[in-house]
Amino acid sequence: MLRTHSLISTLTLAATASAGLLAAPASAQDGNIAVRAGKVITAPGEVIENGTVVVQDGRIVAVGGPDLEIPFDTILRDYPEATLFAGYAEAHTSNGLDRPNENVPVAPFLDVKDSIDPVSFFFEDELRGGVTALGVIPGNNTVIGGMGHIVAPHGTTVEHMSLGDGMGMKLAIGPRRGWSRSAQLAELREAEEALKDQLRRLGQQLIDQQADEADAAKAGDEAKDEGDDGDGNDDAGGFIRFGDDFDGKDMISEDDLNDVQRGLVRILNGDVRLWLSCPTATDVAHGLRWVEEHDMPADMVVFVVSANAHKAADMLAEAGAQVALTGSLESVEMNPVSGKEERTFAPSVFAEKGITFSIGSEKGRMGPDRLAYQAALCVREGMTRADALALVTVNPAKLWGMEGKLGVVQEGAHGNLTLLSGDPLAAGSQVMKVWIGGNEVYDRNSDERLQRLLEGRTK
Amino acid sequence: MKRFIILGALAAIAAPAISSLGGEEVSAVPTWLAGEGELKAYQASRIFVDGENEVTDGFLLVRDGKVAAVIEDESELPPFLTITDLGDVTVMPGLVAVDSPVTGNGNQGDLSMAAHRRAVDDFDPFLDMDRVLERGITTFYLSPDRRRLVGGRGAVVKSGGDERVLVEEGDLRVSLQPDAYNPPPYFRPPVPPTNENPIVPAKAQAPTTRAGALLALRESAANAQWGANDLHSRAMARFLKNKGTLRVAAGQGGEIRGALELAEAWGTQLVVDGGDAADEMADALARQRAAVVFHPPLFTSLPDLGPDWEPPAPDALRKLRDAGVSVALSPSVYGRWTWLLDAAAASTAYGLSDEEALTGITSAAADVLGVSDRVGSLAPGRDADFVVLHGHPLDSAASVEQVYIEGDVVWNRSTRAEEADLAASDAVIVRAGTLWTGEGAPLSGGVEVLLKDGKVIAAGRTVPHPAGARVIDAGDEAHVTPGFIDARSTQAVGRTWDPRAVMGLLASNSRADENWKVLAEAGITTAVIGPTTVNAQGVLSTAVKTAAGPGSEAYIDDRSVVLLDARTRSLSSLSSTLNGTLSGGKKYYEKWEKYREERAKWEKDQAKKSADERKESEAELRKRLATGAKVEKKVEETESDDEAAPAVEEEEEVVEADPINGLWEGTIEDERLPEPLEVLARLFHEGTVLTGIFSSPLAPGEEAELQGTWNPDTKTGRFEIEQEGLTITLEGVIDAPDHMNVTVDLAGLGSAEFEMNRTEIDTGPVKAQTKRVKKDAGPQPPRLDARFEGMRALYEGRAVALVYADQAEEIRATVEAFQKAELPLAIIGGDEAEEVAGLLRKANVGVVAPRDLVVREDGQDIVPAAELQELGLPVAFQSGTSGRRAAALPRALTMAARYGLGTEQVLHSFTAGAARMLGIDHRVGALRAGLDGDLVIHDGRPFDLRTRITHVFVNGKEVK
């Protein structure tokens, strides 16, 4: 149900097919590299002329000027004309999955790592576009969608691609296709209520079990370890950390629960980052209310919105919410009084209100399918270049809780680097090379598909 | 817990309001004076505290978004309080819509019973509320799913303000109506499916009948009370325990009986939604203390109501109210839910009083929704949600002007149109006590006039009320009259005047003149403008609107007045002079008539000829097509044939381009012109002699050929046009190749500057071009003769002659000459007119009374106009002057009225009578549908010294 059988065969086939295409050239040592470039953008707005970056074991260990000392065993690559930066980051996408959502509306047990297709053309194309990190998470046509992962667009297995511990859980406030908002919210409430009811019963059950076993122990049949809650699976308990107290609450441990319950408890405990799908401003209003009702910390919730949500920008700013803007950057609405079309550029509104947000690409549209283009649009609409670049580098990292690890070139960050022929927001800039974890994974000169595209079919 | 004994509730609400209106507790310091926050005061001519209590000329006091008090006495207001005077308007509590289709229209899931569903979850706080606010609705109900047995919990929200949601979990809505029957089967696969929790087939759901519905509800309640553990049951249990409000959609008697049973069994408050037949069970409903939401039928088109539809009984609501059942109102599904005011007005047809009807959309509605502590009344402590209306709320002319929520304006008709970049409606409804249409006796006792698009749309006892119309209620004392007509004025005109050259320009130009405004403000909306000196040949004059924008509305363009002077020293030659003028005019007119006929015939022939040609060529084309001959070339030939009759012969010879020869085009854009005037000029020079042929698309077929001078050194061309002493100078300087700056000077009357560009360069020999350019080969118009243009207008029936004649003989000669020529006539001046009254009456000739309205003769004060009227002659009045003096005419007439000229006579002669005499009664003079929207509002009887003019409208626009 969750994984198609054909996936495995596709995987095998595709892996074989692309093995020669994007295979990294053999480097002296895995994950060790030093790159020097005419310009190194360490963070948006911070540039080192003729900077040097040293990566060891997949992490950046040193960033400095042209005189930076290079370890003796590391090869230095020098690109005096080029620009080096951490690569673009796509904060939220459901591409690269065999399908974005399952049919089950409440599916907290799902995890995209079972669904990511590492050799899909999507990842190959993202790599070609200079993207070094993507947050892949189930789609929005759901109630509770499942766990997402932060991955690099390169690797033959999900583990190989993975860049972190996990991105968080998808929760949709915006209704599923064909549902009304009240049906959506009732379903969410129903899942929560049902869980609480089940937990109460379980607690009672555990208490009864303990009493039984205590009776048995009294009878002297066998000795029991201290601290055992009696269910024989574990010795901890205390997994439930939300809601009102009830009998046996402390005794419930993670292993006592099934997959659905475990996932829901982790949401309600605040153990996982929540990606709250709220496409419209109305959904944002309901989403904020949900977050408030559940007392979630603002930094553990990301509102996944569309441009329409600009109308709720004040509410988002007031709540200190983090926002992942997806799809088109522009909201087009009809003024109901005059019947005229009104256009609003959502990033400008969010920026004006001081909201931490990211922007995403729009698949299927030439131009907006590149993050560089989207960020450049923000510059056109009045943002500074540094602020616009932040929307596709450091801000996604912030939303992932990976600040300082991704989206920047600094000591301790992942050795993900993208080498461009020019400025990251310039239309004429080409992606020359990409390193992930210090390994060269893309080279424009050996990108056969691109070459064929550019040169045309010769035979 | 809510109380549905509406009278009791109202009394409780109203009590503090009434006491603060100043009854017994005069000595006590009003409680509203104490308190933090800024106090704001709104003054209005009528304030409804709720449906039943109103204050005239009172103040609504607001503090921190809440109503502080409604008081009547200005002296109670604290000093230094800023008062917002809302004007002559009605202020009432924001309307409470007890039902709305904003939510609950399906898609809420398959569950037939879902008490856990909440309508507030479907609430879109970003939904545009313009359509809701424009109807004065500040609070409305959100319904859960209507087509389910148990739809869920309703909610109450506001249409603006910061805090939008008033009630999150409101009444439980149950539908006993057939549209809730036969819900879809319910299917929900378990996740993950296990042996203990297997996938089961879709479950059929109740109800299929009303009995089934009631059974399912009882069963569901029982399950809930026994502790069933599904979401619906838990929500049901909570509802039953807290004794919320049960809202039952029930139409027929049986459904209402079912609703009563449920409410009794569950011990909950009952609201019967849609009780058209509720009156049959009024007593039972009263015993249960139930409220009824009544939906008066309102339509804009005739809906398919089905064969069984019956309108509610005429006393349906009366019965309910008499039994003590509270009634809230909401339009039926056939109308828009926002028509609350209309629903209230319509419900009076079912037995409600005006007060009860207003209560049904304010306090009673708030009571049904459980929010009467917040909204539905302007009693102290309630939210300052109020509506500012023109007129009484139940009046069909009532229009919502502003809406306030919690003390802040959330909707404003005037700014909203601006915001949305829309033109606001220009419709104006004038209300007054008495209407003078200009004809016959006045209509008293409350009248209305509707002005729209610059015209009178209707005038009478009541008129249509278009949405958004501005209502000017001048009060019962006020009189409305048509705009006055000055039959002879020299406003803004010099000694001479060439109407053909400068009429349009003058009429608009003079708008900058402050004197026009003074005239308009005095009530004179139309004035016949002509030069100060009048000759015996007749000069054209025009009836001009004293206040109007540029364009054809600025004057009456299709009718003229021809001014003649028949005053003479030699009476013997008068007849022959007049006859000479008239016959000369006739000859000139006949020349034009002949041209017109010939031209028409020629054009007809041309059309026939070209049609024949086309037919022929088409036939030939067809023939060629049939024979397969080459077609393309023939098509080209056909086209060039159509362009036969070339206008100007073109010369191919190329010589060096001359700086000025050629076709010049330009546009005179001047704010004084009614519209931009396009000018074409073909210029060519021979040495220093410059010849120009001027034409304009505005006057097709008419060209003026002028001779001027050309100075090659300064590259300046200059034309001087002498016309009846008026010198018009045209001077063009070529400042760049093919570009000329032109200055037109109208003999000191004004000047205009414009640019011309050369679009064609004439390089050929100049001589060939000096011939007058003919437009085509057909008959050409005769040469214009300004002296006889007035006469031509008379003969063509476009004008009325206004002849200066004082002595009896002069009048007699004039009348006879005009009678002979069968031309319309009126006498102006006419000192001795009464002596020839019989002749004038017989010839139906009116008299424009002399400027001296009251003269002293033989020790007696005589009003000549009155004497003429007594003799049965039509009379009009003239100022005969210009500037601010002309504005004194109505005052002079007021004095004349005191000397025996009756008010009705003055009014008629000053409006409709004058219009008829001058032949302009198709545009002005009366308040009749289709005529220009010119009217004057007086605060009392017109032509009384105590009366002031309060408003003047010209072409539907107020003169300010």
Short mmCIF file of N, CA and C in Angstrom, two decimals, chain A residues 133-197:
data_model
loop_
_atom_site.label_atom_id
_atom_site.label_comp_id
_atom_site.label_asym_id
_atom_site.label_seq_id
_atom_site.Cartn_x
_atom_site.Cartn_y
_atom_site.Cartn_z
N ALA A 133 19.92 21.34 -1.07
CA ALA A 133 19.13 20.78 0.02
C ALA A 133 17.65 20.97 -0.28
N LEU A 134 16.86 19.92 -0.01
CA LEU A 134 15.42 20.00 -0.24
C LEU A 134 14.69 19.41 0.95
N GLY A 135 13.62 20.06 1.34
CA GLY A 135 12.75 19.49 2.36
C GLY A 135 11.64 18.75 1.65
N VAL A 136 11.71 17.43 1.67
CA VAL A 136 10.70 16.63 0.97
C VAL A 136 9.71 16.11 2.01
N ILE A 137 8.44 16.40 1.79
CA ILE A 137 7.43 16.09 2.80
C ILE A 137 6.14 15.73 2.07
N PRO A 138 5.28 14.89 2.66
CA PRO A 138 4.03 14.56 1.97
C PRO A 138 3.24 15.81 1.58
N GLY A 139 2.39 15.64 0.58
CA GLY A 139 1.64 16.77 0.02
C GLY A 139 0.56 17.28 0.95
N ASN A 140 -0.24 18.21 0.44
CA ASN A 140 -1.22 18.91 1.27
C ASN A 140 -2.62 18.31 1.20
N ASN A 141 -2.80 17.29 0.35
CA ASN A 141 -4.12 16.71 0.19
C ASN A 141 -4.31 15.63 1.25
N THR A 142 -4.35 16.05 2.49
CA THR A 142 -4.31 15.11 3.60
C THR A 142 -4.87 15.78 4.84
N VAL A 143 -4.91 15.07 5.95
CA VAL A 143 -5.19 15.71 7.24
C VAL A 143 -3.92 15.67 8.07
N ILE A 144 -3.42 14.44 8.30
CA ILE A 144 -2.08 14.31 8.85
C ILE A 144 -1.30 13.49 7.84
N GLY A 145 -0.28 14.08 7.26
CA GLY A 145 0.29 13.50 6.05
C GLY A 145 1.45 12.56 6.27
N GLY A 146 2.22 12.78 7.31
CA GLY A 146 3.39 11.94 7.54
C GLY A 146 4.65 12.78 7.68
N MET A 147 5.78 12.06 7.90
CA MET A 147 7.04 12.74 8.18
C MET A 147 7.78 13.09 6.89
N GLY A 148 8.47 14.21 6.93
CA GLY A 148 9.28 14.62 5.80
C GLY A 148 10.77 14.47 6.13
N HIS A 149 11.61 14.62 5.10
CA HIS A 149 13.06 14.53 5.28
C HIS A 149 13.76 15.62 4.52
N ILE A 150 14.92 16.02 5.09
CA ILE A 150 15.74 16.99 4.37
C ILE A 150 16.80 16.18 3.63
N VAL A 151 16.84 16.35 2.31
CA VAL A 151 17.75 15.53 1.53
C VAL A 151 18.54 16.41 0.56
N ALA A 152 19.68 15.85 0.17
CA ALA A 152 20.44 16.46 -0.92
C ALA A 152 19.98 15.77 -2.20
N PRO A 153 20.02 16.48 -3.32
CA PRO A 153 19.51 15.87 -4.55
C PRO A 153 20.52 14.91 -5.18
N HIS A 154 21.17 14.14 -4.39
CA HIS A 154 22.15 13.20 -4.95
C HIS A 154 22.31 12.01 -4.02
N GLY A 155 22.40 10.86 -4.61
CA GLY A 155 22.61 9.66 -3.82
C GLY A 155 21.75 8.55 -4.36
N THR A 156 22.14 7.33 -4.06
CA THR A 156 21.40 6.21 -4.59
C THR A 156 20.41 5.66 -3.58
N THR A 157 20.58 6.01 -2.32
CA THR A 157 19.60 5.60 -1.31
C THR A 157 19.17 6.83 -0.54
N VAL A 158 18.03 6.69 0.14
CA VAL A 158 17.52 7.82 0.92
C VAL A 158 18.50 8.15 2.04
N GLU A 159 19.10 7.12 2.63
CA GLU A 159 20.06 7.35 3.72
C GLU A 159 21.25 8.16 3.22
N HIS A 160 21.65 7.85 2.01
CA HIS A 160 22.77 8.54 1.39
C HIS A 160 22.44 10.03 1.16
N MET A 161 21.18 10.25 0.77
CA MET A 161 20.76 11.61 0.46
C MET A 161 20.53 12.46 1.71
N SER A 162 20.19 11.82 2.79
CA SER A 162 19.69 12.51 3.97
C SER A 162 20.66 13.55 4.51
N LEU A 163 20.12 14.67 4.93
CA LEU A 163 20.96 15.75 5.46
C LEU A 163 20.65 16.03 6.93
N GLY A 164 19.73 15.31 7.52
CA GLY A 164 19.41 15.64 8.92
C GLY A 164 18.58 14.54 9.55
N ASP A 165 18.04 14.86 10.69
CA ASP A 165 17.31 13.84 11.44
C ASP A 165 15.87 13.69 10.96
N GLY A 166 15.42 14.61 10.21
CA GLY A 166 14.00 14.56 9.82
C GLY A 166 13.48 15.97 9.82
N MET A 167 12.53 16.18 8.99
CA MET A 167 12.07 17.54 8.73
C MET A 167 10.89 17.90 9.62
N GLY A 168 10.02 16.91 9.86
CA GLY A 168 8.83 17.16 10.66
C GLY A 168 7.61 16.55 10.03
N MET A 169 6.47 16.82 10.63
CA MET A 169 5.22 16.16 10.26
C MET A 169 4.35 17.13 9.47
N LYS A 170 3.70 16.61 8.43
CA LYS A 170 2.76 17.43 7.66
C LYS A 170 1.36 17.32 8.28
N LEU A 171 0.77 18.47 8.53
CA LEU A 171 -0.58 18.54 9.07
C LEU A 171 -1.33 19.54 8.20
N ALA A 172 -2.52 19.18 7.73
CA ALA A 172 -3.21 20.10 6.82
C ALA A 172 -4.43 20.70 7.49
N ILE A 173 -4.43 22.02 7.53
CA ILE A 173 -5.62 22.76 7.99
C ILE A 173 -6.51 23.05 6.77
N GLY A 174 -5.86 23.37 5.67
CA GLY A 174 -6.60 23.59 4.42
C GLY A 174 -7.24 22.27 4.02
N PRO A 175 -8.50 22.32 3.58
CA PRO A 175 -9.23 21.08 3.36
C PRO A 175 -8.66 20.22 2.23
N ARG A 176 -8.85 18.90 2.39
CA ARG A 176 -8.50 17.97 1.30
C ARG A 176 -9.39 18.27 0.12
N ARG A 177 -9.01 17.74 -1.01
CA ARG A 177 -9.81 17.96 -2.21
C ARG A 177 -11.23 17.46 -1.98
N GLY A 178 -12.22 18.28 -2.24
CA GLY A 178 -13.61 17.86 -2.12
C GLY A 178 -14.15 17.95 -0.71
N TRP A 179 -13.31 18.32 0.24
CA TRP A 179 -13.79 18.46 1.61
C TRP A 179 -14.06 19.91 1.94
N SER A 180 -14.95 20.10 2.92
CA SER A 180 -15.12 21.45 3.42
C SER A 180 -14.14 21.66 4.57
N ARG A 181 -13.98 22.89 4.96
CA ARG A 181 -13.05 23.19 6.05
C ARG A 181 -13.53 22.58 7.36
N SER A 182 -14.86 22.57 7.54
CA SER A 182 -15.35 22.02 8.81
C SER A 182 -15.14 20.52 8.84
N ALA A 183 -15.26 19.84 7.69
CA ALA A 183 -15.01 18.41 7.65
C ALA A 183 -13.53 18.15 7.98
N GLN A 184 -12.67 18.98 7.41
CA GLN A 184 -11.23 18.84 7.63
C GLN A 184 -10.89 18.99 9.11
N LEU A 185 -11.42 20.08 9.70
CA LEU A 185 -11.08 20.35 11.10
C LEU A 185 -11.74 19.33 12.03
N ALA A 186 -12.94 18.88 11.64
CA ALA A 186 -13.61 17.87 12.46
C ALA A 186 -12.80 16.57 12.43
N GLU A 187 -12.24 16.25 11.26
CA GLU A 187 -11.43 15.04 11.13
C GLU A 187 -10.19 15.14 12.03
N LEU A 188 -9.58 16.30 12.01
CA LEU A 188 -8.39 16.52 12.84
C LEU A 188 -8.75 16.39 14.32
N ARG A 189 -9.86 17.02 14.67
CA ARG A 189 -10.30 16.97 16.06
C ARG A 189 -10.67 15.54 16.45
N GLU A 190 -11.29 14.85 15.49
CA GLU A 190 -11.72 13.48 15.72
C GLU A 190 -10.52 12.60 16.00
N ALA A 191 -9.46 12.77 15.21
CA ALA A 191 -8.25 11.96 15.39
C ALA A 191 -7.69 12.20 16.79
N GLU A 192 -7.69 13.45 17.20
CA GLU A 192 -7.12 13.80 18.50
C GLU A 192 -7.99 13.24 19.63
N GLU A 193 -9.29 13.42 19.49
CA GLU A 193 -10.22 12.94 20.51
C GLU A 193 -10.13 11.42 20.64
N ALA A 194 -10.08 10.76 19.48
CA ALA A 194 -10.02 9.31 19.49
C ALA A 194 -8.75 8.85 20.19
N LEU A 195 -7.65 9.54 19.91
CA LEU A 195 -6.37 9.17 20.54
C LEU A 195 -6.48 9.31 22.05
N LYS A 196 -7.02 10.44 22.48
CA LYS A 196 -7.11 10.68 23.92
C LYS A 196 -7.95 9.60 24.58
N ASP A 197 -9.02 9.23 23.92
CA ASP A 197 -9.88 8.19 24.45
C ASP A 197 -9.14 6.87 24.54
#
